[in-house]
PDB file of C-alpha atoms and ligand atoms in Angstrom:
ATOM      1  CA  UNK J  20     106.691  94.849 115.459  1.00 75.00           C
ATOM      2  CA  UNK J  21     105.098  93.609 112.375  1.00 94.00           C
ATOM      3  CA  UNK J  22     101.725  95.321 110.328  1.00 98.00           C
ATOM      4  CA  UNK J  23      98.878  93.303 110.592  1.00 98.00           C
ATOM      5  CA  UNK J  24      96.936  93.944 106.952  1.00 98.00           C
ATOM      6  CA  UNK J  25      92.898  91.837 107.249  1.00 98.00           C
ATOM      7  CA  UNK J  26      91.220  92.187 103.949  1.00 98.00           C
ATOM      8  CA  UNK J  27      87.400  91.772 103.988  1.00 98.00           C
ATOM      9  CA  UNK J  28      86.490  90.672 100.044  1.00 97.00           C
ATOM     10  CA  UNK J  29      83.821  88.619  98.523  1.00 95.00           C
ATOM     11  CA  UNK J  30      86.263  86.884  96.318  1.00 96.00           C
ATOM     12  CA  UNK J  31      89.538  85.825  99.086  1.00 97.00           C
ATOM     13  CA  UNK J  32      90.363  83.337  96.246  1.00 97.00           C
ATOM     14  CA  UNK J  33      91.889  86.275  94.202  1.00 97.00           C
ATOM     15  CA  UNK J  34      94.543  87.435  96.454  1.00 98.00           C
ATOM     16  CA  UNK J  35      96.417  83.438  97.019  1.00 98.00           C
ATOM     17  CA  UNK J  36      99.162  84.309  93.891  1.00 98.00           C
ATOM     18  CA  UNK J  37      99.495  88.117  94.965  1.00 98.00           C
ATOM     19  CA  UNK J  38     100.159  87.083  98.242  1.00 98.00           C
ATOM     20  CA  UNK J  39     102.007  84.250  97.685  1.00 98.00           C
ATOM     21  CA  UNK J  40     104.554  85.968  95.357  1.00 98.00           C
ATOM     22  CA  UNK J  41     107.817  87.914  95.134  1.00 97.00           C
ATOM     23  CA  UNK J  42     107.641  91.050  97.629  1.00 97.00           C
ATOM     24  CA  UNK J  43     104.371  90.587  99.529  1.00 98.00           C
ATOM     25  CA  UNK J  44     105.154  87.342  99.527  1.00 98.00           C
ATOM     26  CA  UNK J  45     109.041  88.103 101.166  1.00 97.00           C
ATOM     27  CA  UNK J  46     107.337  90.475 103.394  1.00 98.00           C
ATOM     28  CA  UNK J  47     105.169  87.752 105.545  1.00 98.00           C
ATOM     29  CA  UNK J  48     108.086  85.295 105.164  1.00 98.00           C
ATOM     30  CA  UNK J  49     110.309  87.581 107.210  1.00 98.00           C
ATOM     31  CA  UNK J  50     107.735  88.372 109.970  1.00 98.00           C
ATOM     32  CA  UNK J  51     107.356  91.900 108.898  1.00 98.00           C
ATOM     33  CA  UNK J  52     103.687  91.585 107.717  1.00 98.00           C
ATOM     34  CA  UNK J  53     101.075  89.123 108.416  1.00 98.00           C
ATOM     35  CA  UNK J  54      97.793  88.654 106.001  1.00 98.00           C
ATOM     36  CA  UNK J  55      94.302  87.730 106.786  1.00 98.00           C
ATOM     37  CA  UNK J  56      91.352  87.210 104.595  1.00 98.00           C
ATOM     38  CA  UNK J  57      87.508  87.614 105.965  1.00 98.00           C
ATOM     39  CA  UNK J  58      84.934  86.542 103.543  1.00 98.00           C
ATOM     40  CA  UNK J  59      81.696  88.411 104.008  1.00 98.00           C
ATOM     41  CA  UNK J  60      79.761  85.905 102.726  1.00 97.00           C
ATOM     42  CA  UNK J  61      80.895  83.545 106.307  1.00 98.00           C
ATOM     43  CA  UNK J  62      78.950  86.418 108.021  1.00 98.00           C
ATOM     44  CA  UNK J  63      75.617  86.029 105.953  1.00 97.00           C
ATOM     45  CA  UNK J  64      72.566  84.906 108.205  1.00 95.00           C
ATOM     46  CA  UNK J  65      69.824  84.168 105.278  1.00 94.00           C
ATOM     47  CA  UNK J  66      69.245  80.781 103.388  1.00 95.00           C
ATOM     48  CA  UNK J  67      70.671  82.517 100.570  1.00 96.00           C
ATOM     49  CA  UNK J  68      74.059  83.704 102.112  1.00 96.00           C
ATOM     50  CA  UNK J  69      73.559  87.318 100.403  1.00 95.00           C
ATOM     51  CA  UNK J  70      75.880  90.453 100.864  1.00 96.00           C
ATOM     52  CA  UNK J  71      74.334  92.330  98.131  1.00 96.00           C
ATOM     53  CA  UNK J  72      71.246  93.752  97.319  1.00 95.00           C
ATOM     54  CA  UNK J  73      69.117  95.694  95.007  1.00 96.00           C
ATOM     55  CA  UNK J  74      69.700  99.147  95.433  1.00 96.00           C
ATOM     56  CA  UNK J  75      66.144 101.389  96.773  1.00 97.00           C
ATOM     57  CA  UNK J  76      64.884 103.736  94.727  1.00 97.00           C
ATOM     58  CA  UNK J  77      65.717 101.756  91.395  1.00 97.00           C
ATOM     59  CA  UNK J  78      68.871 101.615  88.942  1.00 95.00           C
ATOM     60  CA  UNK J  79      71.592  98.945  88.195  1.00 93.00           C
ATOM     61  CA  UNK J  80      73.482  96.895  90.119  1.00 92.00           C
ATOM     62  CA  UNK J  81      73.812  95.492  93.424  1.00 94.00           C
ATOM     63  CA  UNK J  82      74.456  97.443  96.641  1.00 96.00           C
ATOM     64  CA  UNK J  83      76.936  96.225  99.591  1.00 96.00           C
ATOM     65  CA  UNK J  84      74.551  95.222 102.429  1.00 97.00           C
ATOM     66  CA  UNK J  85      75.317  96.310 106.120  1.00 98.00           C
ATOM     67  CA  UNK J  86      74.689  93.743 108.621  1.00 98.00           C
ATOM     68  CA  UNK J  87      77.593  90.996 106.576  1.00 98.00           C
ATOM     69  CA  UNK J  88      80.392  94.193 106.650  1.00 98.00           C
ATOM     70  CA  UNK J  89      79.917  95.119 109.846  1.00 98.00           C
ATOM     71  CA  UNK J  90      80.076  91.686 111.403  1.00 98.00           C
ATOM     72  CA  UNK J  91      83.248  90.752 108.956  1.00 98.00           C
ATOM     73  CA  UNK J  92      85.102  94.065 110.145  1.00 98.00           C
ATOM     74  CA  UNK J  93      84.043  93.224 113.783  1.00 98.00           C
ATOM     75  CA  UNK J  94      85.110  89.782 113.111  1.00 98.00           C
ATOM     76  CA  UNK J  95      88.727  91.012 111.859  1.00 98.00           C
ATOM     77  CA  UNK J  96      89.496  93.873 114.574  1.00 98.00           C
ATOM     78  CA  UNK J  97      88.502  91.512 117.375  1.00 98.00           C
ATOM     79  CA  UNK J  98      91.310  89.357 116.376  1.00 98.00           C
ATOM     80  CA  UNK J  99      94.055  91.917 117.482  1.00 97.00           C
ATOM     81  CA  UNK J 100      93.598  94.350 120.151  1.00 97.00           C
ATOM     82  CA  UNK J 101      95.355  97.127 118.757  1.00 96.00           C
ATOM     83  CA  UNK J 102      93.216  99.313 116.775  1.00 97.00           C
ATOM     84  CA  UNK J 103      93.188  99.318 113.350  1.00 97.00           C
ATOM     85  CA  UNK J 104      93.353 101.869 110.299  1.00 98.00           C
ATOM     86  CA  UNK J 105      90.044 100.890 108.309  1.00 98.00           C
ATOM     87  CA  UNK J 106      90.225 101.760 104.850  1.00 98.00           C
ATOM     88  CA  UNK J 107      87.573 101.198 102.273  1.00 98.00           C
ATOM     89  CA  UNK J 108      88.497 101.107  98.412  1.00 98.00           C
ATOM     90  CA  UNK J 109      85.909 103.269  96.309  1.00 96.00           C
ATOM     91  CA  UNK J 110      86.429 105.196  93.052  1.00 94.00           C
ATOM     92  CA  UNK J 111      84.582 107.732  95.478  1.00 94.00           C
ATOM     93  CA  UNK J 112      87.210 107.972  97.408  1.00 96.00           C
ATOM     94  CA  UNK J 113      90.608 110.000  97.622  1.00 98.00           C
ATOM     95  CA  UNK J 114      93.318 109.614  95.482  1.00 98.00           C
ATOM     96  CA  UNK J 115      96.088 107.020  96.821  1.00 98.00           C
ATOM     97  CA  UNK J 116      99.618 108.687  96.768  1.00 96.00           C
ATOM     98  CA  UNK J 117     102.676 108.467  97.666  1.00 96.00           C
ATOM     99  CA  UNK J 118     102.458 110.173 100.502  1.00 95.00           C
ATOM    100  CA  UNK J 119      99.613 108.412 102.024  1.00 98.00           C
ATOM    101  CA  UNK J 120     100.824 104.685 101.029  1.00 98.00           C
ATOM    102  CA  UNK J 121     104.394 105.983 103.448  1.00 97.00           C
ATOM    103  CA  UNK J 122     102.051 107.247 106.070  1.00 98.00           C
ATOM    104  CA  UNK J 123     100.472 103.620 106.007  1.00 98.00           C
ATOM    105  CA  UNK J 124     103.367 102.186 106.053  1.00 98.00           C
ATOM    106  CA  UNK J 125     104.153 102.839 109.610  1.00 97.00           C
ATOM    107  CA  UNK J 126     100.913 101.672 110.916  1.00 97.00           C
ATOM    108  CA  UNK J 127     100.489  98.808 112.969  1.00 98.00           C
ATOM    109  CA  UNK J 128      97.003  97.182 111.360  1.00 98.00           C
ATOM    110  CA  UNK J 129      94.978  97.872 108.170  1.00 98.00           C
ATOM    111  CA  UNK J 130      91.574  97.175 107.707  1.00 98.00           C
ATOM    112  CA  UNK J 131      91.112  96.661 104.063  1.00 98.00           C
ATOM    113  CA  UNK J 132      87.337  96.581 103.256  1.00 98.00           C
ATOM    114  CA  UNK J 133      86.527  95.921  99.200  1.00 97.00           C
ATOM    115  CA  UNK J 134      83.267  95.352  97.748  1.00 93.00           C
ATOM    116  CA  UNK J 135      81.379  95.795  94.363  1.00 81.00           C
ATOM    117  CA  UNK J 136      81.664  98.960  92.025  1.00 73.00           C
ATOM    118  CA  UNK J 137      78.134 100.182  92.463  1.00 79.00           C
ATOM    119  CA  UNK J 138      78.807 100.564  95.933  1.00 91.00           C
ATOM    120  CA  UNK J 139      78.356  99.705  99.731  1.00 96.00           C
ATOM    121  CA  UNK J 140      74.886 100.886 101.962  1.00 97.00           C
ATOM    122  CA  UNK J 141      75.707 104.815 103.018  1.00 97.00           C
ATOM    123  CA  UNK J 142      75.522 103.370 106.308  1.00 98.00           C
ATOM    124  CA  UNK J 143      78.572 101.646 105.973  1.00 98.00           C
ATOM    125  CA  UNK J 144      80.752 104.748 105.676  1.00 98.00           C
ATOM    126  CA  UNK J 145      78.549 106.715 107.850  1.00 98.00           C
ATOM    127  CA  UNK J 146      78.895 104.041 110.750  1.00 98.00           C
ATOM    128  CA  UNK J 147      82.278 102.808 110.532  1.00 98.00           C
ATOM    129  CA  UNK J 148      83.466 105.771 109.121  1.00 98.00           C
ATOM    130  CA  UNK J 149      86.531 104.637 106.687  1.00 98.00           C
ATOM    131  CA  UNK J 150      89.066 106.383 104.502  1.00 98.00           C
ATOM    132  CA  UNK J 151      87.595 106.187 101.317  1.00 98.00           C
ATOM    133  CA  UNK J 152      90.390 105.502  98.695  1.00 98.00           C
ATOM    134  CA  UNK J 153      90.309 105.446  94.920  1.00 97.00           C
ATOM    135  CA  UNK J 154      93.564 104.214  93.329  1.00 98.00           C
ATOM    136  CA  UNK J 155      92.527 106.083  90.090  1.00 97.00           C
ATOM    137  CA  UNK J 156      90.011 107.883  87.833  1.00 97.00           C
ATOM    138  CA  UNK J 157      89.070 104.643  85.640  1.00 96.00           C
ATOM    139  CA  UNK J 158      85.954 102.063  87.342  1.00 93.00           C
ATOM    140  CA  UNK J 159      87.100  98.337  88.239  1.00 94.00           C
ATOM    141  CA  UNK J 160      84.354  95.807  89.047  1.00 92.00           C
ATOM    142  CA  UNK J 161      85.515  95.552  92.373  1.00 95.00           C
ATOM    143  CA  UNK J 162      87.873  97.027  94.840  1.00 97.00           C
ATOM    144  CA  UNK J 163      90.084  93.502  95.278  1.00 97.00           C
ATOM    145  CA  UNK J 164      92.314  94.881  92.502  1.00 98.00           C
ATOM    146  CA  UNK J 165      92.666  98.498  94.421  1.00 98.00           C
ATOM    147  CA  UNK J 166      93.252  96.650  97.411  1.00 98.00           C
ATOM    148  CA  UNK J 167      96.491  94.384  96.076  1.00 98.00           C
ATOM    149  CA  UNK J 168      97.570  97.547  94.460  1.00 98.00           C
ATOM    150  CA  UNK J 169      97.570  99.672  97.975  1.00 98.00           C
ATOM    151  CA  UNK J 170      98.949  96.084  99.992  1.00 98.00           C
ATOM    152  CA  UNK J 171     101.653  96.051  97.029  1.00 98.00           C
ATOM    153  CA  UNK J 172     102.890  99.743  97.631  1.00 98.00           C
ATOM    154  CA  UNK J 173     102.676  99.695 101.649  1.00 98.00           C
ATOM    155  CA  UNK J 174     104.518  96.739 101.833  1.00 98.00           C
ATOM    156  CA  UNK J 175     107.524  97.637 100.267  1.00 97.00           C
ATOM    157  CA  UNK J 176     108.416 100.752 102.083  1.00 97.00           C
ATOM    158  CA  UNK J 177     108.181  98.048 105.592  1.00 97.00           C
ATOM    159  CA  UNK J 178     111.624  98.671 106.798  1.00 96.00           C
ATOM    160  CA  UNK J 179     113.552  95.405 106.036  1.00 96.00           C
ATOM    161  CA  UNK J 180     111.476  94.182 103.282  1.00 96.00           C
ATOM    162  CA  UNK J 181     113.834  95.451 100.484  1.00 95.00           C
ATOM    163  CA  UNK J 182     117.220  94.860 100.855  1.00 83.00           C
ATOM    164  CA  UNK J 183     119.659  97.913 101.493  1.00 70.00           C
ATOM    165  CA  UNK J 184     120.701  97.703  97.736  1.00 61.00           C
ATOM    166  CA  UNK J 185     116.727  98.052  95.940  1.00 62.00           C
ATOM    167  CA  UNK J 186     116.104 100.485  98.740  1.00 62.00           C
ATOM    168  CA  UNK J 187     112.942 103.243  98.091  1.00 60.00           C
ATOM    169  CA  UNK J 188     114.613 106.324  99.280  1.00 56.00           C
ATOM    170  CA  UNK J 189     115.136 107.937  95.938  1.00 52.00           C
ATOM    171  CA  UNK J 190     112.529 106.487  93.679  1.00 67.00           C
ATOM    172  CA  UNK J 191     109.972 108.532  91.715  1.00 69.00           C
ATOM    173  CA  UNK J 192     107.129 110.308  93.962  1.00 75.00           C
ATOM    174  CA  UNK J 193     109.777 109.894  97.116  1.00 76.00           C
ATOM    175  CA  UNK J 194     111.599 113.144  95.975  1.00 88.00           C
ATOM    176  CA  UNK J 195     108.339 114.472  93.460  1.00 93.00           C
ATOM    177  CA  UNK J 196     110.859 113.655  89.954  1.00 97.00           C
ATOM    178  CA  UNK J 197     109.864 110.288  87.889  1.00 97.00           C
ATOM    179  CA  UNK J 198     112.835 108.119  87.557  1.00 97.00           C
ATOM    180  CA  UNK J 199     116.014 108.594  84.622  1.00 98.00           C
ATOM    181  CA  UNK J 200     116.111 105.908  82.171  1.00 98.00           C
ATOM    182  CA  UNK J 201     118.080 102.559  82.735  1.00 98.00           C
ATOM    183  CA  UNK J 202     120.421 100.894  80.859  1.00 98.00           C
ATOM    184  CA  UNK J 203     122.085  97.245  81.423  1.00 98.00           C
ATOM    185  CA  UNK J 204     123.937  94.485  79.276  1.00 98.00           C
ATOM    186  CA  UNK J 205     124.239  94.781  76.072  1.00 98.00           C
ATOM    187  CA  UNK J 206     125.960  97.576  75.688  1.00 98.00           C
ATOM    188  CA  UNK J 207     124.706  97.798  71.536  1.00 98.00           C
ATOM    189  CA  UNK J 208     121.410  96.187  71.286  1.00 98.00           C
ATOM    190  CA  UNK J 209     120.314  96.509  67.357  1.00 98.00           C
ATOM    191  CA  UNK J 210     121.944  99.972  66.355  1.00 98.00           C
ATOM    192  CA  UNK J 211     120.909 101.849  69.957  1.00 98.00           C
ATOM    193  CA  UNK J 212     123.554 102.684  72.283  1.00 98.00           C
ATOM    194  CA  UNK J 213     123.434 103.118  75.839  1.00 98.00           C
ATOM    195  CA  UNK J 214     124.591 106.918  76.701  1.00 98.00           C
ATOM    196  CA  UNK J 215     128.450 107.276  76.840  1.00 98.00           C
ATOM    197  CA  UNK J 216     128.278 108.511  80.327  1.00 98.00           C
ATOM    198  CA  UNK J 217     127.153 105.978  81.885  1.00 98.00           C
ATOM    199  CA  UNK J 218     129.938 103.821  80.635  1.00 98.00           C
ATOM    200  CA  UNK J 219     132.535 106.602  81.751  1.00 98.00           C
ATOM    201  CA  UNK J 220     133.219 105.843  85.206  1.00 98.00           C
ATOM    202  CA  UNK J 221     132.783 109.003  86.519  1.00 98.00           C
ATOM    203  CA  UNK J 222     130.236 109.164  89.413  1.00 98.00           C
ATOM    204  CA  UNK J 223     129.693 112.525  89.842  1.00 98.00           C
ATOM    205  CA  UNK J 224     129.219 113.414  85.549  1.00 98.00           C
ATOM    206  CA  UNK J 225     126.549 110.047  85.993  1.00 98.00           C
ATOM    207  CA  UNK J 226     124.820 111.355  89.005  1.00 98.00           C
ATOM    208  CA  UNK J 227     124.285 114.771  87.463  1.00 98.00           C
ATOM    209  CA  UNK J 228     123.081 113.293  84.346  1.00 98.00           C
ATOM    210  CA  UNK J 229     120.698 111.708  85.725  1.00 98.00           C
ATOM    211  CA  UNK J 230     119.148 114.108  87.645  1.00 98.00           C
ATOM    212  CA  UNK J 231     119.308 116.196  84.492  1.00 98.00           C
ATOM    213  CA  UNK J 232     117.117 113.547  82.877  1.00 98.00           C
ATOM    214  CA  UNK J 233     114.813 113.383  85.867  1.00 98.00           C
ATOM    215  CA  UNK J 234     113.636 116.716  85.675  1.00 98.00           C
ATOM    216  CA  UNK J 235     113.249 117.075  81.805  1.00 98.00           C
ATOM    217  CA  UNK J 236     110.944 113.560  81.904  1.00 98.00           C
ATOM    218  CA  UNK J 237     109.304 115.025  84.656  1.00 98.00           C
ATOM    219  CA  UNK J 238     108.985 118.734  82.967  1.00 98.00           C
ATOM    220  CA  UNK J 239     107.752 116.636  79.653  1.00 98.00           C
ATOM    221  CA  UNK J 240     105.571 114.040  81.014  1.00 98.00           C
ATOM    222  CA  UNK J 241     104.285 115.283  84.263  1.00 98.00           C
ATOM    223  CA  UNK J 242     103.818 118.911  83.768  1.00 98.00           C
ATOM    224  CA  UNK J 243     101.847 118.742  87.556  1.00 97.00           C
ATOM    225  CA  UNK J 244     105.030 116.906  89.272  1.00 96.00           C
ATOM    226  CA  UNK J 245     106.993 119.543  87.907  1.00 98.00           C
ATOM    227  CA  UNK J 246     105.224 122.271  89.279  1.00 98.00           C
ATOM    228  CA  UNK J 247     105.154 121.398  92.675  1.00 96.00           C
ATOM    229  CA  UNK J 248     109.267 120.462  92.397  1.00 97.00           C
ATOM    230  CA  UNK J 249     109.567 123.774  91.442  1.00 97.00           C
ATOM    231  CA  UNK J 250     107.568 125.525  93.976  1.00 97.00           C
ATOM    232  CA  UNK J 251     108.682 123.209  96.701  1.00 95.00           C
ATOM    233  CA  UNK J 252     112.526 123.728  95.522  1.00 94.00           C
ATOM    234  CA  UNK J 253     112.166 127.587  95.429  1.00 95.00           C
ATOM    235  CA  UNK J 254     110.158 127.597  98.899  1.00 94.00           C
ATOM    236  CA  UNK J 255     113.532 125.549 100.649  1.00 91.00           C
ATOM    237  CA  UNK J 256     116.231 127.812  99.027  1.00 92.00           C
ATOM    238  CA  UNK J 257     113.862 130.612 100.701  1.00 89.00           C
ATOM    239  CA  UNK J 258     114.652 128.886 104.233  1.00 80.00           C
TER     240      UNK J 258
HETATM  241 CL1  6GU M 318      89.228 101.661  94.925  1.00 83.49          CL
HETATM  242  N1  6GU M 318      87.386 100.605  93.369  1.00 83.49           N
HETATM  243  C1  6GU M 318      86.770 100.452  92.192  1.00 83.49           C
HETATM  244  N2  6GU M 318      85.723  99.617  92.110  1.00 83.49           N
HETATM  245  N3  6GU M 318      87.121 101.091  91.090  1.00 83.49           N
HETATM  246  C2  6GU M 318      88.164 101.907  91.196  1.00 83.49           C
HETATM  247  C3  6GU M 318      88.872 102.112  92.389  1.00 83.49           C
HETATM  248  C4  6GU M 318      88.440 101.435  93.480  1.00 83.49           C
HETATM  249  N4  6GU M 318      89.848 102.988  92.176  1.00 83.49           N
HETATM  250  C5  6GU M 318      89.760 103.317  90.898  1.00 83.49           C
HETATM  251  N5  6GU M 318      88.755 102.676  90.294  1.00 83.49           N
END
C-alpha cells in the first residue's frame, strides 16, 4: 500500500528538484509514495486565468479565490477513491510536529493545498474544512515551501524508505531529547579532538554518554523539550 501525496500550488514548477532528489525522490522510486501536482490556474474559467483577487473591504495583497481551489481539490480526490487527508498550509494554522508528521505518515492520501501568504477566501476553510498547518512562527510568500517541508518529514518515517541502518526510531522529537553530537574521520581535525569515549570501544560507557549529552543539550537549548521529558519520565516511573 503506498501514500498517495496531490499538491494543489500555483507554482508546480518549484517542487521538480525536491521531488526529484535524494529521499523523496527514493521514496516514489520504490513504490512507497506516488506525487501529483494540480495547478489551479488549469481550473481558471476567465480570459484572464485568475486564482487571486483583491481582497473586499480594502488592504494589501491578493486573496485565494474559491471557485479554481475547489475544482483543483475536486479534480485531485476524484483521481483516487479513497478519501483523502486535506491539509492546507497557513501561518494561521497549527504548529507541524513531530507527532502529527508520524500520524501522517500512516495515511493513505494527502491533500496538500498551498496558496499565497495573504491568504485563501474564508470559504475555502469553511467549505472544505482543512487542517490548517503552519510549519513555523516566521511568514513565507507562499505555502510551496511549507508544503516540501511537511512532504520531506512524512516521507521519511514511510516504512521502507530508510534503510534499517538510518532508521528514525531514536532521533530527536521521536523520544522528546535533541540528538548528542557526532563525530567521524579525522580523529584530530586542527587542535579539536573527538571525545575519548567514543574511541574506547565500550558500548555501554558510549551509549550512556550519549544520552548524558542528550539531556544537557536538551536542558540548555530547549528548556520546553526538557520539561515535558521530565514530566513525561516522572509520570511512567509513577506506572
Ligand atoms: Cl504554512 N505558509 C506561509 N505562507 N508562511 C508560513 C507557513 C505557511 N508556516 C510558517 N510560515
Amino acid at each position: 500500500m503506498s501514500l498517495r501525496i496531490d499538491i494543489l500550488t500555483l507554482f508546480p514548477e518549484m517542487f521538480g528538484s525536491f521531488l526529484g532528489t535524494s529521499i523523496p525522490k527514493r521514496a516514489a522510486e520504490k513504490g512507497l509514495v506516488a506525487y501529483h501536482l494540480t495547478s489551479y490556474r488549469d481550473f481558471a474559467t476567465d480570459a484572464h486565468k485568475s486564482v487571486d483577487d483583491k481582497p473586499f473591504g480594502g488592504g494589501p495583497g491578493m486573496v485565494m479565490m474559491c471557485q479554481t481551489v475547489f475544482d483543483a481539490v475536486a479534480h485531485a480526490e476524484k483521481q483516487d477513491p479513497r478519501p483523502t487527508r486535506r491539509i492546507l498550509l497557513s501561518p494561521q494554522g497549527q504548529r507541524l510536529e513531530q507527532s502529527l508528521v508520524a500520524e501522517l505518515a500512516t495515511t493513505e492520501r494527502l491533500l496538500l493545498i498551498s496558496g499565497r501568504y495573504e491568504g485563501f477566501d474564508e470559504r475555502i476553510i469553511d467549505g472544505l474544512k482543512p487542517l490548517e498547518v503552519s510549519i513555523g512562527d516566521y511568514v513565507l510568500s507562499g505555502g510551496e515551501l511549507a508544503a516540501m517541508v511537511l512532504i520531506d518529514a512524512v516521507v521519511r518515517l514511510i516504512p521502507g524508505v530508510l534503510g534499517a541502518a538510518d532508521g528514525p526510531a531514536d532521533e530527536s522529537f521521536a523520544d522528546g531529547l535533541l540528538e548528542y553530537p557526532q563525530y567521524t574521520q579525522p580523529r584530530e581535525f586542527a587542535g579539536m579532538q573527538v571525545p575519548d569515549v567514543l574511541l574506547s570501544g565500550n558500548h555501554k560507557k558510549i551509549a550512556e554518554w550519549r544520552l548524558e549529552q542528550r539531556k544537557l543539550r536538551t536542558q540548555q537549548r530547549r528548556p520546553d523539550l526538557w520539561q515535558a521529558w521530565v514530566a513525561k519520565q516522572s509520570q511512567e516511573s509513577n506506572q
